[in-house]
C-alpha cells in the first residue's frame, strides 16, 4: 500500500470539465489565492471513499501525496490523516499526526483543505489533551493566509463543546484582517458561537460591530432573527 496506488485510483475518476470549473472556483489564476493549483475534477465523496481504503498508509507515504501539485491528491492525503487520527486510540500516534499536520501547513494551502481537516485534527487534539493553545495564536499571527485560517477553524471543535474563549480572542485579532477569506471564516465561526450561545455572539457584536469587516458581520449574524440582523447591519455603519 503506497501513495502511487492512490494516485492511480484518483486518476480513474478525473473529469476535465469539472476540473476547469474547480480551477475557477478555487481561484487558481495568476495573482489569485490558489495560483497554480492543479485539479483533476474529482468529487469529495469519491475522495473520501478512496481514503477509507488507505487508513493504514504511513506518514511518509501521506507526505508524498501532500507535497503533490494536484489538489485532490493533497486533500485525499489530509482526509486519510483525519481517518487515521479518528481510528487510533494511542495518544502517541495522535501526537504524531498532530505534529505532522503542523509541520506541513505549507501544503495545506486552500480553504477546503483547511476546513475539512483542521477541526478534526488540530481542534480535537487540543481539546482532548488539554494542551496549551498558544500554537493557535502563533498561527493567527502568521503572514500565511492558510495558517491564519487554521487558527480560527481549529476553534470549531471547541465551539461544539461550548468553549468559546479562543474563538472570541482570535476573532478580535482578525478585525483588521484584510483578506475576504478570513472575513468569511471568522464570521462563520462567530455564527457557530451564536448558534450555541447567542449572548456570546451579541456581546461580541455590541463591542466590535463598527470595526468588523462587512462580510464578517454578515456571516456572523446569519442565524439571528431578522429584527436583530437589521439592527446590527444598521448600527454598524
mmCIF file of C-alpha atoms in Angstrom:
data_model
loop_
_atom_site.group_PDB
_atom_site.id
_atom_site.type_symbol
_atom_site.label_atom_id
_atom_site.label_comp_id
_atom_site.label_asym_id
_atom_site.label_seq_id
_atom_site.Cartn_x
_atom_site.Cartn_y
_atom_site.Cartn_z
ATOM 1 C CA UNK A 1 0.000 0.000 0.000
ATOM 2 C CA UNK A 2 1.623 3.223 -1.155
ATOM 3 C CA UNK A 3 0.921 6.701 -2.489
ATOM 4 C CA UNK A 4 1.256 5.598 -6.109
ATOM 5 C CA UNK A 5 -1.727 3.261 -5.704
ATOM 6 C CA UNK A 6 -3.851 6.188 -4.554
ATOM 7 C CA UNK A 7 -2.649 8.400 -7.380
ATOM 8 C CA UNK A 8 -3.621 5.734 -9.926
ATOM 9 C CA UNK A 9 -7.035 5.295 -8.322
ATOM 10 C CA UNK A 10 -7.706 9.026 -8.263
ATOM 11 C CA UNK A 11 -6.755 9.344 -11.935
ATOM 12 C CA UNK A 12 -9.554 6.916 -12.852
ATOM 13 C CA UNK A 13 -12.106 9.460 -11.638
ATOM 14 C CA UNK A 14 -10.592 12.519 -13.312
ATOM 15 C CA UNK A 15 -13.046 14.761 -15.151
ATOM 16 C CA UNK A 16 -11.647 17.549 -17.345
ATOM 17 C CA UNK A 17 -14.865 19.576 -17.404
ATOM 18 C CA UNK A 18 -15.200 19.510 -13.618
ATOM 19 C CA UNK A 19 -11.514 20.318 -13.312
ATOM 20 C CA UNK A 20 -11.971 23.552 -15.290
ATOM 21 C CA UNK A 21 -14.892 24.568 -13.082
ATOM 22 C CA UNK A 22 -12.948 23.812 -9.896
ATOM 23 C CA UNK A 23 -9.881 25.711 -11.061
ATOM 24 C CA UNK A 24 -12.071 28.764 -11.461
ATOM 25 C CA UNK A 25 -13.932 28.225 -8.202
ATOM 26 C CA UNK A 26 -10.730 27.843 -6.193
ATOM 27 C CA UNK A 27 -9.105 30.889 -7.797
ATOM 28 C CA UNK A 28 -6.083 29.260 -9.436
ATOM 29 C CA UNK A 29 -5.325 32.105 -11.870
ATOM 30 C CA UNK A 30 -2.277 34.326 -11.744
ATOM 31 C CA UNK A 31 -2.246 36.518 -8.663
ATOM 32 C CA UNK A 32 -5.180 34.665 -7.082
ATOM 33 C CA UNK A 33 -5.016 32.850 -3.752
ATOM 34 C CA UNK A 34 -4.882 29.391 -5.364
ATOM 35 C CA UNK A 35 -2.466 30.338 -8.116
ATOM 36 C CA UNK A 36 -1.023 27.329 -9.924
ATOM 37 C CA UNK A 37 -3.131 24.690 -8.172
ATOM 38 C CA UNK A 38 -3.986 21.769 -10.468
ATOM 39 C CA UNK A 39 -7.321 19.958 -10.305
ATOM 40 C CA UNK A 40 -8.355 16.570 -11.669
ATOM 41 C CA UNK A 41 -12.073 17.229 -11.211
ATOM 42 C CA UNK A 42 -12.858 14.575 -8.585
ATOM 43 C CA UNK A 43 -15.704 14.954 -6.092
ATOM 44 C CA UNK A 44 -15.005 14.987 -2.354
ATOM 45 C CA UNK A 45 -17.281 11.948 -1.671
ATOM 46 C CA UNK A 46 -15.198 9.952 -4.168
ATOM 47 C CA UNK A 47 -12.002 11.064 -2.446
ATOM 48 C CA UNK A 48 -13.439 10.019 0.920
ATOM 49 C CA UNK A 49 -14.263 6.538 -0.397
ATOM 50 C CA UNK A 50 -10.738 6.128 -1.698
ATOM 51 C CA UNK A 51 -9.227 7.492 1.521
ATOM 52 C CA UNK A 52 -11.161 4.981 3.633
ATOM 53 C CA UNK A 53 -9.248 2.147 1.957
ATOM 54 C CA UNK A 54 -5.878 3.598 2.889
ATOM 55 C CA UNK A 55 -6.119 4.443 6.575
ATOM 56 C CA UNK A 56 -3.040 2.316 7.300
ATOM 57 C CA UNK A 57 -0.911 4.392 4.916
ATOM 58 C CA UNK A 58 2.297 5.551 6.589
ATOM 59 C CA UNK A 59 3.001 9.208 7.253
ATOM 60 C CA UNK A 60 5.911 9.017 4.811
ATOM 61 C CA UNK A 61 3.567 7.929 2.024
ATOM 62 C CA UNK A 62 0.981 10.520 3.055
ATOM 63 C CA UNK A 63 3.716 13.159 2.814
ATOM 64 C CA UNK A 64 4.349 12.138 -0.812
ATOM 65 C CA UNK A 65 0.697 12.853 -1.624
ATOM 66 C CA UNK A 66 0.603 16.017 0.456
ATOM 67 C CA UNK A 67 3.504 17.570 -1.437
ATOM 68 C CA UNK A 68 1.775 16.983 -4.788
ATOM 69 C CA UNK A 69 0.853 19.871 -7.090
ATOM 70 C CA UNK A 70 -2.507 18.177 -7.620
ATOM 71 C CA UNK A 71 -5.207 19.474 -5.302
ATOM 72 C CA UNK A 72 -7.145 16.221 -4.951
ATOM 73 C CA UNK A 73 -4.011 14.318 -4.002
ATOM 74 C CA UNK A 74 -3.353 16.766 -1.182
ATOM 75 C CA UNK A 75 -6.960 16.682 0.001
ATOM 76 C CA UNK A 76 -7.087 12.876 -0.111
ATOM 77 C CA UNK A 77 -3.852 12.753 1.900
ATOM 78 C CA UNK A 78 -5.372 15.023 4.535
ATOM 79 C CA UNK A 79 -8.625 13.051 4.650
ATOM 80 C CA UNK A 80 -6.594 9.873 5.236
ATOM 81 C CA UNK A 81 -4.853 11.725 8.051
ATOM 82 C CA UNK A 82 -8.196 12.582 9.697
ATOM 83 C CA UNK A 83 -9.286 8.945 9.451
ATOM 84 C CA UNK A 84 -6.011 7.802 10.999
ATOM 85 C CA UNK A 85 -6.500 10.261 13.836
ATOM 86 C CA UNK A 86 -10.089 9.138 14.467
ATOM 87 C CA UNK A 87 -9.154 5.464 14.279
ATOM 88 C CA UNK A 88 -6.211 5.384 16.669
ATOM 89 C CA UNK A 89 -6.658 5.092 20.426
ATOM 90 C CA UNK A 90 -2.975 5.688 21.145
ATOM 91 C CA UNK A 91 -2.069 9.141 22.376
ATOM 92 C CA UNK A 92 1.443 8.847 20.986
ATOM 93 C CA UNK A 93 0.033 8.277 17.477
ATOM 94 C CA UNK A 94 -2.391 11.184 17.842
ATOM 95 C CA UNK A 95 0.501 13.436 18.852
ATOM 96 C CA UNK A 96 2.482 12.211 15.853
ATOM 97 C CA UNK A 97 -0.384 13.076 13.483
ATOM 98 C CA UNK A 98 -0.910 16.457 15.161
ATOM 99 C CA UNK A 99 2.791 17.297 14.828
ATOM 100 C CA UNK A 100 2.859 16.056 11.228
ATOM 101 C CA UNK A 101 -0.066 18.345 10.356
ATOM 102 C CA UNK A 102 1.548 21.414 11.908
ATOM 103 C CA UNK A 103 4.898 20.729 10.261
ATOM 104 C CA UNK A 104 3.269 20.562 6.824
ATOM 105 C CA UNK A 105 0.992 23.606 6.797
ATOM 106 C CA UNK A 106 2.753 24.921 3.658
ATOM 107 C CA UNK A 107 0.923 22.202 1.711
ATOM 108 C CA UNK A 108 -2.454 22.834 3.384
ATOM 109 C CA UNK A 109 -2.897 25.759 1.071
ATOM 110 C CA UNK A 110 -6.514 26.257 0.129
ATOM 111 C CA UNK A 111 -9.644 26.844 2.169
ATOM 112 C CA UNK A 112 -11.209 23.401 1.646
ATOM 113 C CA UNK A 113 -8.004 21.648 2.734
ATOM 114 C CA UNK A 114 -8.136 23.622 5.972
ATOM 115 C CA UNK A 115 -11.866 23.438 6.607
ATOM 116 C CA UNK A 116 -12.266 19.687 6.062
ATOM 117 C CA UNK A 117 -9.355 18.687 8.281
ATOM 118 C CA UNK A 118 -8.235 21.297 10.820
ATOM 119 C CA UNK A 119 -11.102 20.886 13.331
ATOM 120 C CA UNK A 120 -10.733 17.098 13.221
ATOM 121 C CA UNK A 121 -7.013 17.063 13.936
ATOM 122 C CA UNK A 122 -5.791 20.326 15.481
ATOM 123 C CA UNK A 123 -9.077 21.166 17.190
ATOM 124 C CA UNK A 124 -9.638 17.662 18.523
ATOM 125 C CA UNK A 125 -6.081 17.221 19.723
ATOM 126 C CA UNK A 126 -6.033 20.492 21.648
ATOM 127 C CA UNK A 127 -9.427 19.751 23.166
ATOM 128 C CA UNK A 128 -8.713 16.133 24.086
ATOM 129 C CA UNK A 129 -5.261 16.629 25.505
ATOM 130 C CA UNK A 130 -5.735 19.941 27.303
ATOM 131 C CA UNK A 131 -2.639 21.250 25.551
ATOM 132 C CA UNK A 132 -1.602 24.867 25.619
ATOM 133 C CA UNK A 133 -3.385 26.661 22.798
ATOM 134 C CA UNK A 134 -0.543 29.130 22.213
ATOM 135 C CA UNK A 135 0.057 27.478 18.838
ATOM 136 C CA UNK A 136 -3.253 28.913 17.599
ATOM 137 C CA UNK A 137 -2.095 32.443 18.376
ATOM 138 C CA UNK A 138 1.221 31.806 16.663
ATOM 139 C CA UNK A 139 -0.697 30.682 13.583
ATOM 140 C CA UNK A 140 -3.102 33.620 13.861
ATOM 141 C CA UNK A 141 -0.118 35.992 13.764
ATOM 142 C CA UNK A 142 1.385 34.264 10.736
ATOM 143 C CA UNK A 143 1.787 36.089 7.449
ATOM 144 C CA UNK A 144 0.440 32.968 5.745
ATOM 145 C CA UNK A 145 -3.278 33.175 4.927
ATOM 146 C CA UNK A 146 -3.873 29.452 5.399
ATOM 147 C CA UNK A 147 -2.153 29.298 8.789
ATOM 148 C CA UNK A 148 -4.403 32.152 9.888
ATOM 149 C CA UNK A 149 -7.416 30.176 8.689
ATOM 150 C CA UNK A 150 -6.185 27.065 10.527
ATOM 151 C CA UNK A 151 -6.073 29.081 13.760
ATOM 152 C CA UNK A 152 -9.745 30.079 13.635
ATOM 153 C CA UNK A 153 -11.064 26.807 12.136
ATOM 154 C CA UNK A 154 -9.421 24.788 14.907
ATOM 155 C CA UNK A 155 -11.769 26.509 17.333
ATOM 156 C CA UNK A 156 -14.800 24.963 15.592
ATOM 157 C CA UNK A 157 -14.190 21.870 17.730
ATOM 158 C CA UNK A 158 -14.118 23.993 20.881
ATOM 159 C CA UNK A 159 -17.369 25.713 19.922
ATOM 160 C CA UNK A 160 -19.097 22.347 19.552
ATOM 161 C CA UNK A 161 -18.070 21.720 23.151
ATOM 162 C CA UNK A 162 -19.369 25.091 24.413
ATOM 163 C CA UNK A 163 -15.884 26.552 24.719
ATOM 164 C CA UNK A 164 -15.842 29.989 23.069
ATOM 165 C CA UNK A 165 -12.870 31.780 24.618
ATOM 166 C CA UNK A 166 -10.339 31.185 21.853
ATOM 167 C CA UNK A 167 -12.838 31.827 19.056
ATOM 168 C CA UNK A 168 -13.624 35.235 20.538
ATOM 169 C CA UNK A 169 -9.975 36.141 21.140
ATOM 170 C CA UNK A 170 -8.816 35.106 17.685
ATOM 171 C CA UNK A 171 -11.804 36.806 16.051
ATOM 172 C CA UNK A 172 -10.752 40.027 17.764
ATOM 173 C CA UNK A 173 -7.291 39.579 16.263
ATOM 174 C CA UNK A 174 -8.835 39.358 12.808
ATOM 175 C CA UNK A 175 -10.956 42.525 12.979
ATOM 176 C CA UNK A 176 -8.308 44.324 10.942
ATOM 177 C CA UNK A 177 -7.560 41.361 8.663
ATOM 178 C CA UNK A 178 -7.784 42.366 5.007
ATOM 179 C CA UNK A 179 -8.435 39.099 3.166
ATOM 180 C CA UNK A 180 -12.047 38.269 2.320
ATOM 181 C CA UNK A 181 -11.462 34.559 3.020
ATOM 182 C CA UNK A 182 -10.599 35.423 6.606
ATOM 183 C CA UNK A 183 -13.666 37.646 6.940
ATOM 184 C CA UNK A 184 -15.804 34.687 5.852
ATOM 185 C CA UNK A 185 -14.060 32.135 8.076
ATOM 186 C CA UNK A 186 -14.184 34.361 11.149
ATOM 187 C CA UNK A 187 -17.800 35.333 10.561
ATOM 188 C CA UNK A 188 -18.676 31.669 10.131
ATOM 189 C CA UNK A 189 -17.080 30.705 13.463
ATOM 190 C CA UNK A 190 -18.817 33.606 15.222
ATOM 191 C CA UNK A 191 -22.112 32.416 13.724
ATOM 192 C CA UNK A 192 -21.426 28.955 15.176
ATOM 193 C CA UNK A 193 -20.805 30.545 18.567
ATOM 194 C CA UNK A 194 -24.166 32.304 18.266
ATOM 195 C CA UNK A 195 -25.932 29.040 17.461
ATOM 196 C CA UNK A 196 -24.622 27.621 20.740
ATOM 197 C CA UNK A 197 -24.860 30.766 22.847
ATOM 198 C CA UNK A 198 -26.450 33.844 21.292
ATOM 199 C CA UNK A 199 -25.410 36.075 24.170
ATOM 200 C CA UNK A 200 -21.721 35.352 23.500
ATOM 201 C CA UNK A 201 -22.199 36.459 19.902
ATOM 202 C CA UNK A 202 -24.224 39.580 20.645
ATOM 203 C CA UNK A 203 -21.697 40.645 23.295
ATOM 204 C CA UNK A 204 -19.004 40.442 20.615
ATOM 205 C CA UNK A 205 -21.150 42.315 18.108
ATOM 206 C CA UNK A 206 -22.066 45.054 20.570
ATOM 207 C CA UNK A 207 -18.381 45.606 21.291
ATOM 208 C CA UNK A 208 -16.969 45.325 17.753
ATOM 209 C CA UNK A 209 -19.749 45.894 15.206
ATOM 210 C CA UNK A 210 -18.303 49.193 13.966
ATOM 211 C CA UNK A 211 -14.844 47.651 13.432
ATOM 212 C CA UNK A 212 -15.954 44.412 11.809
ATOM 213 C CA UNK A 213 -15.454 43.973 8.064
ATOM 214 C CA UNK A 214 -18.906 43.901 6.450
ATOM 215 C CA UNK A 215 -18.557 40.328 5.199
ATOM 216 C CA UNK A 216 -17.526 39.112 8.660
ATOM 217 C CA UNK A 217 -20.537 40.853 10.184
ATOM 218 C CA UNK A 218 -22.971 39.460 7.622
ATOM 219 C CA UNK A 219 -21.724 35.911 8.082
ATOM 220 C CA UNK A 220 -21.851 36.173 11.870
ATOM 221 C CA UNK A 221 -25.483 37.343 12.061
ATOM 222 C CA UNK A 222 -26.996 34.932 9.523
ATOM 223 C CA UNK A 223 -28.785 32.828 12.144
ATOM 224 C CA UNK A 224 -30.097 35.693 14.269
ATOM 225 C CA UNK A 225 -33.745 36.664 13.989
ATOM 226 C CA UNK A 226 -34.467 39.256 11.312
ATOM 227 C CA UNK A 227 -35.005 42.132 13.729
ATOM 228 C CA UNK A 228 -31.567 41.601 15.292
ATOM 229 C CA UNK A 229 -29.887 41.176 11.919
ATOM 230 C CA UNK A 230 -31.291 44.508 10.751
ATOM 231 C CA UNK A 231 -30.252 46.165 13.994
ATOM 232 C CA UNK A 232 -26.621 45.110 13.634
ATOM 233 C CA UNK A 233 -26.465 45.926 9.942
ATOM 234 C CA UNK A 234 -27.899 49.382 10.540
ATOM 235 C CA UNK A 235 -25.886 50.265 13.637
ATOM 236 C CA UNK A 236 -22.559 49.024 12.323
ATOM 237 C CA UNK A 237 -22.256 51.827 9.764
#
